[in-house]
mmCIF file of N, CA, C and O in Angstrom:
data_model
loop_
_atom_site.group_PDB
_atom_site.id
_atom_site.type_symbol
_atom_site.label_atom_id
_atom_site.label_comp_id
_atom_site.label_asym_id
_atom_site.label_seq_id
_atom_site.Cartn_x
_atom_site.Cartn_y
_atom_site.Cartn_z
ATOM 1 N N UNK A 27 -0.185 -20.107 1.525
ATOM 2 C CA UNK A 27 1.229 -20.359 1.726
ATOM 3 C C UNK A 27 2.030 -19.127 1.299
ATOM 4 O O UNK A 27 1.575 -18.330 0.486
ATOM 5 N N UNK A 28 3.203 -19.005 1.852
ATOM 6 C CA UNK A 28 4.082 -17.893 1.529
ATOM 7 C C UNK A 28 4.715 -18.176 0.164
ATOM 8 O O UNK A 28 5.457 -19.131 0.006
ATOM 9 N N UNK A 29 4.415 -17.312 -0.837
ATOM 10 C CA UNK A 29 4.927 -17.525 -2.195
ATOM 11 C C UNK A 29 6.033 -16.539 -2.563
ATOM 12 O O UNK A 29 6.723 -16.724 -3.574
ATOM 13 N N UNK A 30 6.197 -15.481 -1.765
ATOM 14 C CA UNK A 30 7.247 -14.490 -2.018
ATOM 15 C C UNK A 30 7.588 -13.836 -0.694
ATOM 16 O O UNK A 30 6.702 -13.469 0.078
ATOM 17 N N UNK A 31 8.885 -13.673 -0.462
ATOM 18 C CA UNK A 31 9.303 -13.065 0.798
ATOM 19 C C UNK A 31 10.652 -12.386 0.582
ATOM 20 O O UNK A 31 11.565 -12.992 0.039
ATOM 21 N N UNK A 32 10.731 -11.120 0.955
ATOM 22 C CA UNK A 32 12.012 -10.426 0.980
ATOM 23 C C UNK A 32 12.039 -9.514 2.196
ATOM 24 O O UNK A 32 11.151 -9.585 3.044
ATOM 25 N N UNK A 33 13.024 -8.638 2.289
ATOM 26 C CA UNK A 33 13.142 -7.790 3.477
ATOM 27 C C UNK A 33 12.078 -6.705 3.551
ATOM 28 O O UNK A 33 11.911 -6.066 4.579
ATOM 29 N N UNK A 34 11.315 -6.492 2.462
ATOM 30 C CA UNK A 34 10.309 -5.427 2.415
ATOM 31 C C UNK A 34 8.876 -5.949 2.551
ATOM 32 O O UNK A 34 8.033 -5.296 3.129
ATOM 33 N N UNK A 35 8.605 -7.129 1.994
ATOM 34 C CA UNK A 35 7.221 -7.600 2.003
ATOM 35 C C UNK A 35 7.140 -9.113 1.877
ATOM 36 O O UNK A 35 8.111 -9.773 1.508
ATOM 37 N N UNK A 36 5.961 -9.615 2.159
ATOM 38 C CA UNK A 36 5.642 -11.025 1.982
ATOM 39 C C UNK A 36 4.352 -11.120 1.184
ATOM 40 O O UNK A 36 3.459 -10.295 1.351
ATOM 41 N N UNK A 37 4.272 -12.129 0.336
ATOM 42 C CA UNK A 37 3.056 -12.387 -0.432
ATOM 43 C C UNK A 37 2.616 -13.805 -0.101
ATOM 44 O O UNK A 37 3.400 -14.751 -0.187
ATOM 45 N N UNK A 38 1.344 -13.928 0.264
ATOM 46 C CA UNK A 38 0.750 -15.215 0.576
ATOM 47 C C UNK A 38 -0.353 -15.489 -0.436
ATOM 48 O O UNK A 38 -1.086 -14.586 -0.832
ATOM 49 N N UNK A 39 -0.475 -16.744 -0.860
ATOM 50 C CA UNK A 39 -1.539 -17.100 -1.794
ATOM 51 C C UNK A 39 -1.888 -18.571 -1.660
ATOM 52 O O UNK A 39 -1.026 -19.403 -1.403
ATOM 53 N N UNK A 40 -3.162 -18.850 -1.879
ATOM 54 C CA UNK A 40 -3.605 -20.231 -1.965
ATOM 55 C C UNK A 40 -3.913 -20.600 -3.412
ATOM 56 O O UNK A 40 -4.480 -21.642 -3.684
ATOM 57 N N UNK A 41 -3.511 -19.726 -4.352
ATOM 58 C CA UNK A 41 -3.741 -19.933 -5.781
ATOM 59 C C UNK A 41 -2.394 -20.151 -6.464
ATOM 60 O O UNK A 41 -1.511 -19.303 -6.381
ATOM 61 N N UNK A 42 -2.250 -21.277 -7.143
ATOM 62 C CA UNK A 42 -0.983 -21.590 -7.812
ATOM 63 C C UNK A 42 -0.674 -20.631 -8.959
ATOM 64 O O UNK A 42 0.469 -20.554 -9.397
ATOM 65 N N UNK A 43 -1.658 -19.886 -9.431
ATOM 66 C CA UNK A 43 -1.457 -18.955 -10.545
ATOM 67 C C UNK A 43 -1.288 -17.516 -10.058
ATOM 68 O O UNK A 43 -1.534 -16.566 -10.791
ATOM 69 N N UNK A 44 -0.835 -17.346 -8.854
ATOM 70 C CA UNK A 44 -0.694 -16.018 -8.251
ATOM 71 C C UNK A 44 0.226 -15.110 -9.066
ATOM 72 O O UNK A 44 0.003 -13.916 -9.138
ATOM 73 N N UNK A 45 1.238 -15.676 -9.713
ATOM 74 C CA UNK A 45 2.216 -14.866 -10.459
ATOM 75 C C UNK A 45 1.605 -14.221 -11.704
ATOM 76 O O UNK A 45 2.179 -13.288 -12.257
ATOM 77 N N UNK A 46 0.441 -14.691 -12.139
ATOM 78 C CA UNK A 46 -0.240 -14.035 -13.265
ATOM 79 C C UNK A 46 -0.829 -12.701 -12.828
ATOM 80 O O UNK A 46 -0.963 -11.785 -13.633
ATOM 81 N N UNK A 47 -1.191 -12.590 -11.577
ATOM 82 C CA UNK A 47 -1.737 -11.341 -11.040
ATOM 83 C C UNK A 47 -0.599 -10.454 -10.537
ATOM 84 O O UNK A 47 -0.537 -9.267 -10.837
ATOM 85 N N UNK A 48 0.304 -11.028 -9.772
ATOM 86 C CA UNK A 48 1.437 -10.274 -9.236
ATOM 87 C C UNK A 48 2.608 -10.450 -10.212
ATOM 88 O O UNK A 48 3.589 -11.123 -9.931
ATOM 89 N N UNK A 49 2.458 -9.823 -11.381
ATOM 90 C CA UNK A 49 3.499 -9.912 -12.405
ATOM 91 C C UNK A 49 4.609 -8.904 -12.102
ATOM 92 O O UNK A 49 4.586 -8.231 -11.082
ATOM 93 N N UNK A 50 5.581 -8.781 -12.998
ATOM 94 C CA UNK A 50 6.734 -7.906 -12.762
ATOM 95 C C UNK A 50 6.325 -6.439 -12.575
ATOM 96 O O UNK A 50 6.874 -5.747 -11.718
ATOM 97 N N UNK A 51 5.344 -5.963 -13.354
ATOM 98 C CA UNK A 51 4.904 -4.570 -13.225
ATOM 99 C C UNK A 51 4.252 -4.327 -11.866
ATOM 100 O O UNK A 51 4.495 -3.315 -11.212
ATOM 101 N N UNK A 52 3.405 -5.250 -11.450
ATOM 102 C CA UNK A 52 2.724 -5.118 -10.160
ATOM 103 C C UNK A 52 3.748 -5.211 -9.026
ATOM 104 O O UNK A 52 3.711 -4.422 -8.074
ATOM 105 N N UNK A 53 4.671 -6.149 -9.130
ATOM 106 C CA UNK A 53 5.693 -6.307 -8.098
ATOM 107 C C UNK A 53 6.528 -5.032 -7.969
ATOM 108 O O UNK A 53 6.844 -4.599 -6.857
ATOM 109 N N UNK A 54 6.847 -4.398 -9.088
ATOM 110 C CA UNK A 54 7.609 -3.144 -9.055
ATOM 111 C C UNK A 54 6.823 -2.053 -8.325
ATOM 112 O O UNK A 54 7.378 -1.314 -7.515
ATOM 113 N N UNK A 55 5.514 -1.964 -8.590
ATOM 114 C CA UNK A 55 4.680 -0.961 -7.919
ATOM 115 C C UNK A 55 4.518 -1.286 -6.428
ATOM 116 O O UNK A 55 4.474 -0.385 -5.599
ATOM 117 N N UNK A 56 4.446 -2.581 -6.104
ATOM 118 C CA UNK A 56 4.377 -2.958 -4.693
ATOM 119 C C UNK A 56 5.648 -2.539 -3.963
ATOM 120 O O UNK A 56 5.595 -2.003 -2.857
ATOM 121 N N UNK A 57 6.783 -2.769 -4.602
ATOM 122 C CA UNK A 57 8.056 -2.415 -3.975
ATOM 123 C C UNK A 57 8.243 -0.900 -3.876
ATOM 124 O O UNK A 57 9.025 -0.425 -3.061
ATOM 125 N N UNK A 58 7.512 -0.136 -4.691
ATOM 126 C CA UNK A 58 7.612 1.329 -4.655
ATOM 127 C C UNK A 58 6.869 1.924 -3.464
ATOM 128 O O UNK A 58 7.101 3.080 -3.106
ATOM 129 N N UNK A 59 5.987 1.164 -2.844
ATOM 130 C CA UNK A 59 5.253 1.652 -1.674
ATOM 131 C C UNK A 59 6.242 1.793 -0.520
ATOM 132 O O UNK A 59 6.934 0.847 -0.169
ATOM 133 N N UNK A 60 6.300 2.976 0.029
ATOM 134 C CA UNK A 60 7.254 3.245 1.100
ATOM 135 C C UNK A 60 6.507 3.444 2.418
ATOM 136 O O UNK A 60 5.673 4.329 2.532
ATOM 137 N N UNK A 61 6.810 2.598 3.369
ATOM 138 C CA UNK A 61 6.269 2.801 4.706
ATOM 139 C C UNK A 61 7.307 3.570 5.514
ATOM 140 O O UNK A 61 8.494 3.566 5.205
ATOM 141 N N UNK A 62 6.842 4.252 6.524
ATOM 142 C CA UNK A 62 7.774 5.050 7.321
ATOM 143 C C UNK A 62 7.079 5.825 8.404
ATOM 144 O O UNK A 62 6.318 5.271 9.187
ATOM 145 N N UNK A 63 7.301 7.135 8.387
ATOM 146 C CA UNK A 63 6.817 7.997 9.461
ATOM 147 C C UNK A 63 5.294 8.055 9.541
ATOM 148 O O UNK A 63 4.722 8.003 10.627
ATOM 149 N N UNK A 64 4.616 8.208 8.423
ATOM 150 C CA UNK A 64 3.156 8.351 8.426
ATOM 151 C C UNK A 64 2.456 7.037 8.059
ATOM 152 O O UNK A 64 1.606 6.560 8.794
ATOM 153 N N UNK A 65 2.812 6.485 6.896
ATOM 154 C CA UNK A 65 2.244 5.201 6.466
ATOM 155 C C UNK A 65 3.044 4.092 7.132
ATOM 156 O O UNK A 65 4.201 3.854 6.791
ATOM 157 N N UNK A 66 2.447 3.428 8.099
ATOM 158 C CA UNK A 66 3.201 2.448 8.878
ATOM 159 C C UNK A 66 2.983 1.012 8.421
ATOM 160 O O UNK A 66 3.806 0.146 8.706
ATOM 161 N N UNK A 67 1.897 0.746 7.691
ATOM 162 C CA UNK A 67 1.615 -0.629 7.290
ATOM 163 C C UNK A 67 0.627 -0.635 6.126
ATOM 164 O O UNK A 67 -0.260 0.212 6.058
ATOM 165 N N UNK A 68 0.797 -1.596 5.218
ATOM 166 C CA UNK A 68 -0.123 -1.791 4.101
ATOM 167 C C UNK A 68 -0.421 -3.278 3.987
ATOM 168 O O UNK A 68 0.500 -4.102 3.979
ATOM 169 N N UNK A 69 -1.691 -3.619 3.908
ATOM 170 C CA UNK A 69 -2.113 -4.991 3.656
ATOM 171 C C UNK A 69 -3.035 -4.960 2.442
ATOM 172 O O UNK A 69 -3.935 -4.123 2.364
ATOM 173 N N UNK A 70 -2.789 -5.843 1.487
ATOM 174 C CA UNK A 70 -3.592 -5.893 0.265
ATOM 175 C C UNK A 70 -4.105 -7.320 0.102
ATOM 176 O O UNK A 70 -3.337 -8.274 0.210
ATOM 177 N N UNK A 71 -5.400 -7.431 -0.154
ATOM 178 C CA UNK A 71 -6.011 -8.738 -0.403
ATOM 179 C C UNK A 71 -6.704 -8.690 -1.758
ATOM 180 O O UNK A 71 -7.357 -7.705 -2.098
ATOM 181 N N UNK A 72 -6.527 -9.749 -2.520
ATOM 182 C CA UNK A 72 -7.206 -9.881 -3.814
ATOM 183 C C UNK A 72 -8.045 -11.146 -3.728
ATOM 184 O O UNK A 72 -7.519 -12.230 -3.489
ATOM 185 N N UNK A 73 -9.352 -10.965 -3.907
ATOM 186 C CA UNK A 73 -10.256 -12.106 -3.774
ATOM 187 C C UNK A 73 -11.465 -11.902 -4.683
ATOM 188 O O UNK A 73 -12.071 -10.823 -4.679
ATOM 189 N N UNK A 74 -11.781 -12.898 -5.454
ATOM 190 C CA UNK A 74 -12.950 -12.885 -6.339
ATOM 191 C C UNK A 74 -12.974 -11.652 -7.243
ATOM 192 O O UNK A 74 -14.013 -11.012 -7.420
ATOM 193 N N UNK A 75 -11.824 -11.288 -7.799
ATOM 194 C CA UNK A 75 -11.756 -10.176 -8.734
ATOM 195 C C UNK A 75 -11.805 -8.803 -8.104
ATOM 196 O O UNK A 75 -11.905 -7.804 -8.793
ATOM 197 N N UNK A 76 -11.734 -8.734 -6.782
ATOM 198 C CA UNK A 76 -11.754 -7.454 -6.084
ATOM 199 C C UNK A 76 -10.444 -7.263 -5.329
ATOM 200 O O UNK A 76 -9.832 -8.221 -4.879
ATOM 201 N N UNK A 77 -10.028 -6.000 -5.205
ATOM 202 C CA UNK A 77 -8.803 -5.663 -4.489
ATOM 203 C C UNK A 77 -9.185 -4.867 -3.248
ATOM 204 O O UNK A 77 -9.909 -3.885 -3.323
ATOM 205 N N UNK A 78 -8.680 -5.313 -2.113
ATOM 206 C CA UNK A 78 -8.929 -4.645 -0.843
ATOM 207 C C UNK A 78 -7.596 -4.143 -0.310
ATOM 208 O O UNK A 78 -6.630 -4.905 -0.250
ATOM 209 N N UNK A 79 -7.533 -2.864 0.066
ATOM 210 C CA UNK A 79 -6.314 -2.285 0.621
ATOM 211 C C UNK A 79 -6.609 -1.748 2.013
ATOM 212 O O UNK A 79 -7.568 -1.003 2.197
ATOM 213 N N UNK A 80 -5.784 -2.123 2.945
ATOM 214 C CA UNK A 80 -5.896 -1.624 4.311
ATOM 215 C C UNK A 80 -4.613 -0.849 4.612
ATOM 216 O O UNK A 80 -3.520 -1.399 4.543
ATOM 217 N N UNK A 81 -4.769 0.424 4.918
ATOM 218 C CA UNK A 81 -3.626 1.301 5.148
ATOM 219 C C UNK A 81 -3.593 1.723 6.616
ATOM 220 O O UNK A 81 -4.593 2.199 7.145
ATOM 221 N N UNK A 82 -2.465 1.540 7.243
ATOM 222 C CA UNK A 82 -2.298 1.956 8.635
ATOM 223 C C UNK A 82 -1.467 3.220 8.702
ATOM 224 O O UNK A 82 -0.328 3.237 8.251
ATOM 225 N N UNK A 83 -2.043 4.287 9.249
ATOM 226 C CA UNK A 83 -1.358 5.577 9.351
ATOM 227 C C UNK A 83 -1.145 5.966 10.797
ATOM 228 O O UNK A 83 -1.923 5.597 11.680
ATOM 229 N N UNK A 84 -0.111 6.755 11.036
ATOM 230 C CA UNK A 84 0.177 7.274 12.356
ATOM 231 C C UNK A 84 -0.793 8.418 12.697
ATOM 232 O O UNK A 84 -1.474 8.954 11.826
ATOM 233 N N UNK A 85 -0.807 8.814 13.937
ATOM 234 C CA UNK A 85 -1.755 9.809 14.434
ATOM 235 C C UNK A 85 -1.809 11.132 13.669
ATOM 236 O O UNK A 85 -2.899 11.681 13.502
ATOM 237 N N UNK A 86 -0.699 11.716 13.205
ATOM 238 C CA UNK A 86 -0.823 13.015 12.522
ATOM 239 C C UNK A 86 -1.744 12.996 11.301
ATOM 240 O O UNK A 86 -2.269 14.026 10.905
ATOM 241 N N UNK A 87 -1.971 11.834 10.733
ATOM 242 C CA UNK A 87 -2.893 11.729 9.603
ATOM 243 C C UNK A 87 -4.296 11.366 10.089
ATOM 244 O O UNK A 87 -5.281 11.820 9.544
ATOM 245 N N UNK A 88 -4.377 10.580 11.130
ATOM 246 C CA UNK A 88 -5.652 10.016 11.557
ATOM 247 C C UNK A 88 -6.410 10.825 12.607
ATOM 248 O O UNK A 88 -7.604 10.638 12.785
ATOM 249 N N UNK A 89 -5.731 11.708 13.316
ATOM 250 C CA UNK A 89 -6.357 12.407 14.437
ATOM 251 C C UNK A 89 -6.358 13.910 14.173
ATOM 252 O O UNK A 89 -5.335 14.474 13.788
ATOM 253 N N UNK A 90 -7.493 14.546 14.390
ATOM 254 C CA UNK A 90 -7.570 16.001 14.252
ATOM 255 C C UNK A 90 -6.790 16.674 15.381
ATOM 256 O O UNK A 90 -6.938 16.303 16.548
ATOM 257 N N UNK A 91 -5.949 17.664 15.037
ATOM 258 C CA UNK A 91 -5.167 18.330 16.091
ATOM 259 C C UNK A 91 -6.046 19.278 16.918
ATOM 260 O O UNK A 91 -6.644 20.196 16.393
ATOM 261 N N UNK A 92 -6.123 19.023 18.194
ATOM 262 C CA UNK A 92 -6.903 19.889 19.066
ATOM 263 C C UNK A 92 -6.011 20.758 19.949
ATOM 264 O O UNK A 92 -6.366 21.872 20.282
ATOM 265 N N UNK A 93 -4.850 20.217 20.311
ATOM 266 C CA UNK A 93 -3.968 20.937 21.217
ATOM 267 C C UNK A 93 -2.838 21.655 20.496
ATOM 268 O O UNK A 93 -2.160 22.485 21.091
ATOM 269 N N UNK A 94 -2.610 21.311 19.221
ATOM 270 C CA UNK A 94 -1.509 21.896 18.463
ATOM 271 C C UNK A 94 -2.041 22.426 17.140
ATOM 272 O O UNK A 94 -3.103 22.010 16.669
ATOM 273 N N UNK A 95 -1.291 23.314 16.527
ATOM 274 C CA UNK A 95 -1.680 23.839 15.212
ATOM 275 C C UNK A 95 -1.624 22.724 14.167
ATOM 276 O O UNK A 95 -0.840 21.782 14.276
ATOM 277 N N UNK A 96 -2.465 22.830 13.163
ATOM 278 C CA UNK A 96 -2.516 21.852 12.077
ATOM 279 C C UNK A 96 -1.201 21.874 11.300
ATOM 280 O O UNK A 96 -0.714 22.935 10.921
ATOM 281 N N UNK A 97 -0.622 20.705 11.074
ATOM 282 C CA UNK A 97 0.611 20.566 10.295
ATOM 283 C C UNK A 97 0.248 19.895 8.973
ATOM 284 O O UNK A 97 -0.140 18.730 8.955
ATOM 285 N N UNK A 98 0.364 20.588 7.841
ATOM 286 C CA UNK A 98 -0.039 20.012 6.561
ATOM 287 C C UNK A 98 0.923 18.951 6.014
ATOM 288 O O UNK A 98 0.559 18.186 5.127
ATOM 289 N N UNK A 99 2.158 18.865 6.534
ATOM 290 C CA UNK A 99 3.142 17.939 5.984
ATOM 291 C C UNK A 99 2.672 16.478 5.971
ATOM 292 O O UNK A 99 2.794 15.799 4.952
ATOM 293 N N UNK A 100 2.122 15.939 7.063
ATOM 294 C CA UNK A 100 1.659 14.552 7.019
ATOM 295 C C UNK A 100 0.571 14.317 5.953
ATOM 296 O O UNK A 100 0.539 13.268 5.310
ATOM 297 N N UNK A 101 -0.292 15.294 5.750
ATOM 298 C CA UNK A 101 -1.349 15.155 4.747
ATOM 299 C C UNK A 101 -0.748 15.165 3.340
ATOM 300 O O UNK A 101 -1.200 14.443 2.456
ATOM 301 N N UNK A 102 0.279 15.956 3.128
ATOM 302 C CA UNK A 102 0.947 15.976 1.821
ATOM 303 C C UNK A 102 1.649 14.645 1.561
ATOM 304 O O UNK A 102 1.627 14.129 0.444
ATOM 305 N N UNK A 103 2.258 14.062 2.603
ATOM 306 C CA UNK A 103 2.856 12.731 2.468
ATOM 307 C C UNK A 103 1.770 11.713 2.125
ATOM 308 O O UNK A 103 1.964 10.860 1.272
ATOM 309 N N UNK A 104 0.632 11.804 2.822
ATOM 310 C CA UNK A 104 -0.486 10.907 2.561
ATOM 311 C C UNK A 104 -0.904 10.989 1.095
ATOM 312 O O UNK A 104 -1.124 9.969 0.443
ATOM 313 N N UNK A 105 -0.996 12.197 0.558
ATOM 314 C CA UNK A 105 -1.415 12.389 -0.830
ATOM 315 C C UNK A 105 -0.460 11.680 -1.787
ATOM 316 O O UNK A 105 -0.897 10.972 -2.705
ATOM 317 N N UNK A 106 0.844 11.837 -1.578
ATOM 318 C CA UNK A 106 1.827 11.187 -2.445
ATOM 319 C C UNK A 106 1.737 9.664 -2.334
ATOM 320 O O UNK A 106 1.760 8.953 -3.345
ATOM 321 N N UNK A 107 1.640 9.161 -1.104
ATOM 322 C CA UNK A 107 1.553 7.714 -0.893
ATOM 323 C C UNK A 107 0.270 7.153 -1.504
ATOM 324 O O UNK A 107 0.280 6.084 -2.121
ATOM 325 N N UNK A 108 -0.808 7.874 -1.333
ATOM 326 C CA UNK A 108 -2.082 7.411 -1.867
ATOM 327 C C UNK A 108 -2.046 7.364 -3.394
ATOM 328 O O UNK A 108 -2.593 6.444 -4.005
ATOM 329 N N UNK A 109 -1.382 8.336 -4.022
ATOM 330 C CA UNK A 109 -1.235 8.309 -5.484
ATOM 331 C C UNK A 109 -0.495 7.057 -5.937
ATOM 332 O O UNK A 109 -0.848 6.456 -6.959
ATOM 333 N N UNK A 110 0.533 6.635 -5.198
ATOM 334 C CA UNK A 110 1.248 5.399 -5.526
ATOM 335 C C UNK A 110 0.319 4.194 -5.426
ATOM 336 O O UNK A 110 0.360 3.281 -6.247
ATOM 337 N N UNK A 111 -0.543 4.187 -4.422
ATOM 338 C CA UNK A 111 -1.482 3.075 -4.252
ATOM 339 C C UNK A 111 -2.543 3.070 -5.345
ATOM 340 O O UNK A 111 -2.986 2.003 -5.780
ATOM 341 N N UNK A 112 -2.960 4.242 -5.805
ATOM 342 C CA UNK A 112 -3.907 4.326 -6.916
ATOM 343 C C UNK A 112 -3.265 3.743 -8.175
ATOM 344 O O UNK A 112 -3.901 2.975 -8.925
ATOM 345 N N UNK A 113 -2.003 4.045 -8.415
ATOM 346 C CA UNK A 113 -1.296 3.491 -9.578
ATOM 347 C C UNK A 113 -1.210 1.974 -9.487
ATOM 348 O O UNK A 113 -1.367 1.266 -10.472
ATOM 349 N N UNK A 114 -0.984 1.475 -8.286
ATOM 350 C CA UNK A 114 -0.963 0.025 -8.074
ATOM 351 C C UNK A 114 -2.327 -0.570 -8.393
ATOM 352 O O UNK A 114 -2.428 -1.585 -9.092
ATOM 353 N N UNK A 115 -3.382 0.046 -7.898
ATOM 354 C CA UNK A 115 -4.738 -0.445 -8.169
ATOM 355 C C UNK A 115 -5.041 -0.433 -9.655
ATOM 356 O O UNK A 115 -5.662 -1.370 -10.190
ATOM 357 N N UNK A 116 -4.587 0.598 -10.347
ATOM 358 C CA UNK A 116 -4.802 0.672 -11.809
ATOM 359 C C UNK A 116 -4.065 -0.475 -12.518
ATOM 360 O O UNK A 116 -4.605 -1.077 -13.445
ATOM 361 N N UNK A 117 -2.866 -0.789 -12.065
ATOM 362 C CA UNK A 117 -2.108 -1.886 -12.679
ATOM 363 C C UNK A 117 -2.789 -3.230 -12.391
ATOM 364 O O UNK A 117 -2.864 -4.083 -13.262
ATOM 365 N N UNK A 118 -3.312 -3.399 -11.189
ATOM 366 C CA UNK A 118 -4.010 -4.634 -10.846
ATOM 367 C C UNK A 118 -5.303 -4.795 -11.629
ATOM 368 O O UNK A 118 -5.766 -5.913 -11.874
ATOM 369 N N UNK A 119 -5.896 -3.692 -12.059
ATOM 370 C CA UNK A 119 -7.167 -3.737 -12.791
ATOM 371 C C UNK A 119 -6.977 -4.182 -14.247
ATOM 372 O O UNK A 119 -7.951 -4.514 -14.912
ATOM 373 N N UNK A 120 -5.756 -4.193 -14.722
ATOM 374 C CA UNK A 120 -5.508 -4.565 -16.126
ATOM 375 C C UNK A 120 -5.673 -6.053 -16.345
ATOM 376 O O UNK A 120 -5.506 -6.865 -15.524
#
């Protein structure tokens, strides 16, 4: 069932104790994830003590440039976004 919904994200859970995992610190880190030009979608699943993250990126990150020169900017954005997700994973591990 949908347990949290705002203009940025939705949280679904079949566990009544979901708020113990998605506490204020975790929620703050979730809200810090910025989707946009490169990172277009994030899905996170927590099941049996494991965290699964699925990240959807646009072509400049996912496809090797064959017809154009390599542009490092999308990769630098990826690095910053990925660091935010690592911090989220660290908070979830507590």
